[in-house]
DNA sequence: CAAAACCATTGACAGTGGTCCATGGTTTAT
DNA sequence: ATAAACCATGGACCACTGTCAATGGTTTTG
């Protein structure tokens, strides 16, 4: 498919796709039949873009995601080097998820306290936090 | 305490503390006794910096965190306005946590597949993904 | 067939989250 | 009392993650 359709299906801008492609997260080719310079993206590029979104939510940088996708796609037996990378990212992401979960609880407790007593402070949460 | 001690205790740089302060995430005063311009930070600034870290892990921007802290500290009954803000952030963070968890699973599965068969592709994960 | 819609490439621009440096003052330790 | 360590302020600078605009070519559609 061409960039416009991919953009629409994956809900990202064309420019973002080009940005990712420049950074090696997405690959494309050209149709040799057609005499134009239009890039053709494989169907699974949509899925790749979904993965990129999730990876970003997990806190990975573009460079990280590029590494990950290389490992993930790895048809070639060039693994080994990236073993440590995956392990490191797992540790990192787990920590970030835990921190995020902690903060989510604070958000929820804060809202709950404010719902309960919209006109005064929220000592409850603060006291609970001190436990 | 002074900025150096806070920096050490919270494990952030002095410049980062100043950056946060400029953006309203941290507050400080000066000791009127001392004739200097050194800023004094309250004990709980350490905790605030911890919260900031977690909030960033949850994907909040500095502006968001500023809003949140204002709600959280809210001694004043100026709540109401921020009710919707908290709700919105909760929804947002939950979604991000789920996406992050999804990606973490991919990471784990990819590593597992690579551990199992370091020299060939990782069709298992791919096939599982297609379910 | 002409306009509208699409595409590629290049490079400038923007917002975010810091970091660094220069300058000059203050405190602490030797 | 002097050097080392600390502090404040201001502004320049940085990496990252896009976004936009200009230019010129291609396809689709009415």
Short mmCIF file of C-alpha atoms (C1' of nucleotides) in Angstrom, two decimals:
data_model
loop_
_atom_site.label_atom_id
_atom_site.label_comp_id
_atom_site.label_asym_id
_atom_site.label_seq_id
_atom_site.Cartn_x
_atom_site.Cartn_y
_atom_site.Cartn_z
CA UNK A 1 0.00 0.00 0.00
CA UNK A 2 1.10 3.62 -0.39
CA UNK A 3 1.93 6.00 2.40
CA UNK A 4 -1.44 7.71 2.52
CA UNK A 5 -3.35 4.51 3.13
CA UNK A 6 -0.85 3.33 5.71
CA UNK A 7 -1.12 6.67 7.48
CA UNK A 8 -4.87 6.41 7.57
CA UNK A 9 -4.92 2.80 8.70
CA UNK A 10 -2.31 3.24 11.40
CA UNK A 11 -3.58 6.67 12.43
CA UNK A 12 -0.29 8.48 12.17
CA UNK A 13 0.76 11.27 9.83
CA UNK A 14 2.63 10.66 6.60
CA UNK A 15 5.48 12.69 7.99
CA UNK A 16 5.68 10.49 11.02
CA UNK A 17 5.92 7.41 8.83
CA UNK A 18 8.74 9.03 6.87
CA UNK A 19 10.42 9.98 10.12
CA UNK A 20 10.24 6.41 11.35
CA UNK A 21 11.48 5.12 8.04
CA UNK A 22 14.48 7.42 8.14
CA UNK A 23 15.24 5.96 11.54
CA UNK A 24 14.90 2.40 10.35
CA UNK A 25 11.66 1.40 12.08
CA UNK A 26 9.75 0.87 8.88
CA UNK A 27 10.85 -0.41 5.52
CA UNK A 28 9.40 0.14 2.08
CA UNK A 29 10.19 -0.51 -1.54
CA UNK A 30 9.13 0.77 -4.90
CA UNK A 31 6.99 -0.92 -7.48
CA UNK A 32 9.35 -1.57 -10.42
CA UNK A 33 6.30 -1.87 -12.72
CA UNK A 34 5.17 1.67 -11.99
CA UNK A 35 7.57 4.23 -13.31
CA UNK A 36 7.07 6.53 -10.33
CA UNK A 37 8.97 7.06 -7.11
CA UNK A 38 6.07 6.16 -4.85
CA UNK A 39 7.02 4.00 -1.91
CA UNK A 40 5.12 0.78 -1.26
CA UNK A 41 4.62 -0.44 2.29
CA UNK A 42 3.88 -4.05 3.24
CA UNK A 43 0.61 -4.89 4.95
CA UNK A 44 2.30 -5.63 8.25
CA UNK A 45 3.59 -2.07 8.46
CA UNK A 46 0.27 -1.30 10.14
CA UNK A 47 1.09 -3.81 12.86
CA UNK A 48 4.59 -2.47 13.16
CA UNK A 49 3.20 0.99 13.75
CA UNK A 50 0.97 -0.43 16.47
CA UNK A 51 3.98 -2.00 18.11
CA UNK A 52 5.85 1.28 17.89
CA UNK A 53 3.02 2.99 19.71
CA UNK A 54 3.05 0.43 22.48
CA UNK A 55 6.82 0.57 22.71
CA UNK A 56 6.68 4.32 23.12
CA UNK A 57 4.07 3.95 25.82
CA UNK A 58 6.53 1.62 27.51
CA UNK A 59 9.09 4.40 27.40
CA UNK A 60 11.40 3.23 24.63
CA UNK A 61 13.17 5.75 22.44
CA UNK A 62 13.16 5.55 18.67
CA UNK A 63 16.68 4.13 18.78
CA UNK A 64 15.55 1.48 21.27
CA UNK A 65 12.59 0.54 19.14
CA UNK A 66 14.84 0.23 16.13
CA UNK A 67 16.99 -2.24 18.06
CA UNK A 68 13.99 -4.15 19.27
CA UNK A 69 12.45 -4.49 15.84
CA UNK A 70 15.76 -5.72 14.50
CA UNK A 71 15.80 -8.44 17.15
CA UNK A 72 12.17 -9.19 16.63
CA UNK A 73 12.42 -9.51 12.88
CA UNK A 74 15.74 -11.36 13.18
CA UNK A 75 15.54 -13.99 10.51
CA UNK A 76 19.29 -13.87 10.50
CA UNK A 77 21.14 -15.73 13.25
CA UNK A 78 22.80 -12.51 14.29
CA UNK A 79 21.12 -12.68 17.66
CA UNK A 80 23.57 -13.05 20.56
CA UNK A 81 24.59 -9.41 20.57
CA UNK A 82 21.08 -8.26 21.29
CA UNK A 83 20.40 -10.79 24.02
CA UNK A 84 21.65 -8.35 26.61
CA UNK A 85 19.70 -5.56 25.04
CA UNK A 86 16.40 -7.35 25.46
CA UNK A 87 17.20 -8.28 29.02
CA UNK A 88 18.14 -4.69 29.83
CA UNK A 89 14.97 -3.31 28.29
CA UNK A 90 12.82 -5.81 30.13
CA UNK A 91 14.29 -4.69 33.44
CA UNK A 92 13.90 -1.06 32.48
CA UNK A 93 10.32 -1.35 31.28
CA UNK A 94 9.25 -3.39 34.29
CA UNK A 95 10.58 -0.65 36.55
CA UNK A 96 8.80 2.00 34.55
CA UNK A 97 5.55 0.07 34.62
CA UNK A 98 5.76 -0.22 38.37
CA UNK A 99 6.43 3.48 38.77
CA UNK A 100 3.54 4.21 36.44
CA UNK A 101 1.24 1.93 38.43
CA UNK A 102 2.30 3.68 41.62
CA UNK A 103 1.46 7.03 40.14
CA UNK A 104 -1.85 5.78 38.79
CA UNK A 105 -2.81 4.86 42.33
CA UNK A 106 -1.95 8.33 43.52
CA UNK A 107 -4.11 9.77 40.77
CA UNK A 108 -7.01 7.55 41.72
CA UNK A 109 -6.70 8.24 45.43
CA UNK A 110 -6.42 11.93 44.84
CA UNK A 111 -9.53 11.95 42.71
CA UNK A 112 -11.38 9.81 45.25
CA UNK A 113 -10.43 12.18 48.06
CA UNK A 114 -11.49 15.18 46.03
CA UNK A 115 -14.77 13.50 45.10
CA UNK A 116 -15.47 12.80 48.75
CA UNK A 117 -14.65 16.25 50.07
CA UNK A 118 -14.53 18.78 47.25
CA UNK A 119 -14.24 21.74 49.58
CA UNK A 120 -11.47 20.83 51.97
CA UNK A 121 -7.98 19.36 51.79
CA UNK A 122 -7.19 15.72 51.17
CA UNK A 123 -5.46 14.66 54.33
CA UNK A 124 -6.62 11.09 53.86
CA UNK A 125 -4.39 10.49 50.88
CA UNK A 126 -1.48 12.21 52.50
CA UNK A 127 -1.83 10.16 55.66
CA UNK A 128 -2.22 6.96 53.69
CA UNK A 129 0.95 7.86 51.78
CA UNK A 130 2.86 8.13 55.03
CA UNK A 131 2.18 4.51 55.94
CA UNK B 1 17.74 21.91 53.28
CA UNK B 2 19.76 23.51 50.49
CA UNK B 3 19.72 22.52 46.87
CA UNK B 4 22.85 20.37 47.00
CA UNK B 5 21.51 18.12 49.71
CA UNK B 6 18.13 17.83 48.03
CA UNK B 7 19.84 16.92 44.78
CA UNK B 8 21.85 14.23 46.48
CA UNK B 9 18.92 12.82 48.41
CA UNK B 10 16.54 12.79 45.47
CA UNK B 11 19.21 11.73 42.98
CA UNK B 12 18.61 14.47 40.48
CA UNK B 13 20.89 17.28 39.39
CA UNK B 14 20.75 20.76 40.88
CA UNK B 15 19.87 22.07 37.45
CA UNK B 16 16.95 19.72 37.22
CA UNK B 17 15.64 20.96 40.55
CA UNK B 18 15.92 24.53 39.33
CA UNK B 19 14.20 23.55 36.11
CA UNK B 20 11.32 21.99 38.02
CA UNK B 21 11.10 24.99 40.29
CA UNK B 22 10.88 27.35 37.34
CA UNK B 23 7.99 25.23 36.11
CA UNK B 24 6.24 25.29 39.45
CA UNK B 25 6.74 21.67 40.53
CA UNK B 26 8.85 22.52 43.53
CA UNK B 27 8.73 25.46 45.89
CA UNK B 28 11.42 26.96 48.07
CA UNK B 29 12.05 29.96 50.26
CA UNK B 30 14.98 31.78 51.73
CA UNK B 31 16.18 31.85 55.29
CA UNK B 32 15.59 35.44 56.44
CA UNK B 33 18.17 34.89 59.21
CA UNK B 34 20.96 34.16 56.77
CA UNK B 35 21.86 37.17 54.71
CA UNK B 36 22.45 35.11 51.60
CA UNK B 37 20.34 34.25 48.59
CA UNK B 38 20.46 30.50 49.13
CA UNK B 39 17.16 28.75 48.60
CA UNK B 40 15.81 26.47 51.31
CA UNK B 41 13.75 23.42 50.37
CA UNK B 42 11.31 21.67 52.69
CA UNK B 43 11.95 18.06 53.68
CA UNK B 44 9.06 16.79 51.61
CA UNK B 45 10.64 18.09 48.43
CA UNK B 46 12.41 14.74 48.33
CA UNK B 47 9.07 12.99 48.20
CA UNK B 48 7.79 15.41 45.62
CA UNK B 49 10.75 14.58 43.42
CA UNK B 50 9.95 10.90 43.81
CA UNK B 51 6.39 11.57 42.73
CA UNK B 52 7.64 13.54 39.76
CA UNK B 53 9.72 10.56 38.69
CA UNK B 54 6.76 8.22 38.91
CA UNK B 55 4.55 10.69 37.10
CA UNK B 56 7.03 10.90 34.27
CA UNK B 57 7.18 7.13 34.09
CA UNK B 58 3.41 7.28 33.75
CA UNK B 59 3.85 9.56 30.77
CA UNK B 60 2.84 12.92 32.20
CA UNK B 61 4.42 16.10 30.93
CA UNK B 62 5.90 18.73 33.21
CA UNK B 63 2.79 20.84 32.71
CA UNK B 64 0.60 17.88 33.64
CA UNK B 65 2.62 17.19 36.74
CA UNK B 66 2.34 20.81 37.74
CA UNK B 67 -1.44 20.54 37.48
CA UNK B 68 -1.49 17.30 39.41
CA UNK B 69 0.64 18.60 42.23
CA UNK B 70 -1.59 21.64 42.50
CA UNK B 71 -4.62 19.35 42.88
CA UNK B 72 -2.77 17.10 45.23
CA UNK B 73 -1.54 19.86 47.48
CA UNK B 74 -4.90 21.64 47.23
CA UNK B 75 -5.43 22.98 50.70
CA UNK B 76 -7.58 25.61 49.08
CA UNK B 77 -11.10 24.63 48.05
CA UNK B 78 -10.30 25.56 44.48
CA UNK B 79 -10.88 21.99 43.39
CA UNK B 80 -13.80 21.58 40.97
CA UNK B 81 -11.89 22.84 37.96
CA UNK B 82 -9.34 20.09 38.20
CA UNK B 83 -11.83 17.30 38.75
CA UNK B 84 -12.01 16.71 35.03
CA UNK B 85 -8.28 16.93 34.75
CA UNK B 86 -7.73 14.07 37.17
CA UNK B 87 -10.34 11.97 35.46
CA UNK B 88 -8.76 12.61 32.06
CA UNK B 89 -5.29 11.73 33.28
CA UNK B 90 -6.51 8.55 34.90
CA UNK B 91 -8.00 7.41 31.61
CA UNK B 92 -4.87 8.40 29.75
CA UNK B 93 -2.45 6.74 32.14
CA UNK B 94 -4.48 3.54 32.29
CA UNK B 95 -4.34 3.29 28.52
CA UNK B 96 -0.62 3.91 28.53
CA UNK B 97 -0.04 1.32 31.21
CA UNK B 98 -1.95 -1.24 29.19
CA UNK B 99 0.03 -0.47 26.08
CA UNK B 100 3.23 -0.69 28.08
CA UNK B 101 2.19 -4.04 29.53
CA UNK B 102 1.43 -5.31 26.03
CA UNK B 103 4.86 -4.29 24.87
CA UNK B 104 6.53 -5.79 27.90
CA UNK B 105 4.98 -9.12 26.95
CA UNK B 106 6.37 -8.82 23.46
CA UNK B 107 9.79 -8.13 24.91
CA UNK B 108 9.57 -11.15 27.16
CA UNK B 109 8.32 -13.44 24.44
CA UNK B 110 10.96 -12.25 22.05
CA UNK B 111 13.69 -12.87 24.56
CA UNK B 112 12.26 -16.28 25.41
CA UNK B 113 12.15 -17.25 21.75
CA UNK B 114 15.70 -16.06 21.23
CA UNK B 115 16.87 -17.92 24.33
CA UNK B 116 15.27 -21.11 23.06
CA UNK B 117 16.62 -20.94 19.53
CA UNK B 118 19.49 -18.48 19.30
CA UNK B 119 20.40 -19.47 15.76
CA UNK B 120 17.14 -19.37 13.85
CA UNK B 121 14.15 -17.07 13.51
CA UNK B 122 11.42 -16.70 16.09
CA UNK B 123 8.33 -17.93 14.31
CA UNK B 124 6.75 -18.95 17.59
CA UNK B 125 6.27 -15.42 18.75
CA UNK B 126 5.07 -14.30 15.38
CA UNK B 127 2.55 -17.12 15.15
CA UNK B 128 1.37 -16.48 18.70
CA UNK B 129 0.93 -12.84 17.77
CA UNK B 130 -1.32 -13.81 14.90
CA UNK B 131 -3.81 -15.47 17.20
"C1'" DC C 1 -8.17 17.53 -19.86
"C1'" DA C 2 -7.94 20.12 -15.86
"C1'" DA C 3 -8.29 20.35 -10.96
"C1'" DA C 4 -7.83 17.96 -6.88
"C1'" DA C 5 -5.50 14.73 -4.42
"C1'" DC C 6 -1.58 12.23 -3.85
"C1'" DC C 7 3.56 11.44 -3.61
"C1'" DA C 8 9.01 12.33 -2.76
"C1'" DT C 9 12.76 15.09 -0.96
"C1'" DT C 10 14.92 18.60 1.46
"C1'" DG C 11 15.50 21.42 5.02
"C1'" DA C 12 13.71 24.60 8.36
"C1'" DC C 13 11.04 24.93 12.50
"C1'" DA C 14 8.92 23.64 17.05
"C1'" DG C 15 8.02 21.84 21.76
"C1'" DT C 16 9.84 19.19 25.56
"C1'" DG C 17 13.04 18.20 29.10
"C1'" DG C 18 16.68 19.04 30.50
"C1'" DT C 19 22.21 20.37 30.70
"C1'" DC C 20 26.15 23.50 30.61
"C1'" DC C 21 28.65 27.73 31.14
"C1'" DA C 22 29.92 32.26 32.75
"C1'" DT C 23 29.76 35.38 36.34
"C1'" DG C 24 29.86 36.59 40.92
"C1'" DG C 25 28.68 35.83 45.68
"C1'" DT C 26 28.86 32.59 50.27
"C1'" DT C 27 30.35 28.79 53.31
"C1'" DT C 28 33.27 25.29 54.94
"C1'" DA C 29 37.49 23.04 55.83
"C1'" DT C 30 42.38 23.20 56.27
"C1'" DA D 1 42.86 33.48 55.47
"C1'" DT D 2 42.66 30.97 51.59
"C1'" DA D 3 41.30 27.19 48.70
"C1'" DA D 4 37.65 24.16 47.79
"C1'" DA D 5 33.05 23.51 47.71
"C1'" DC D 6 28.76 25.44 47.50
"C1'" DC D 7 25.07 28.71 45.74
"C1'" DA D 8 22.06 32.02 42.36
"C1'" DT D 9 20.98 33.87 37.92
"C1'" DG D 10 20.78 34.17 33.08
"C1'" DG D 11 21.06 32.50 28.84
"C1'" DA D 12 23.02 29.42 25.43
"C1'" DC D 13 22.88 24.91 24.00
"C1'" DC D 14 21.43 20.01 23.36
"C1'" DA D 15 18.92 15.58 21.90
"C1'" DC D 16 14.69 13.87 20.83
"C1'" DT D 17 10.38 13.48 18.34
"C1'" DG D 18 8.10 15.03 15.36
"C1'" DT D 19 5.72 18.83 12.05
"C1'" DC D 20 5.53 22.09 8.25
"C1'" DA D 21 6.55 24.35 3.92
"C1'" DA D 22 8.55 24.59 -0.63
"C1'" DT D 23 9.29 22.45 -4.87
"C1'" DG D 24 8.22 19.46 -8.41
"C1'" DG D 25 6.41 15.17 -10.09
"C1'" DT D 26 2.14 11.50 -10.54
"C1'" DT D 27 -2.64 9.79 -10.23
"C1'" DT D 28 -7.34 10.10 -9.81
"C1'" DT D 29 -11.64 12.09 -10.67
"C1'" DG D 30 -15.31 15.01 -12.40
#
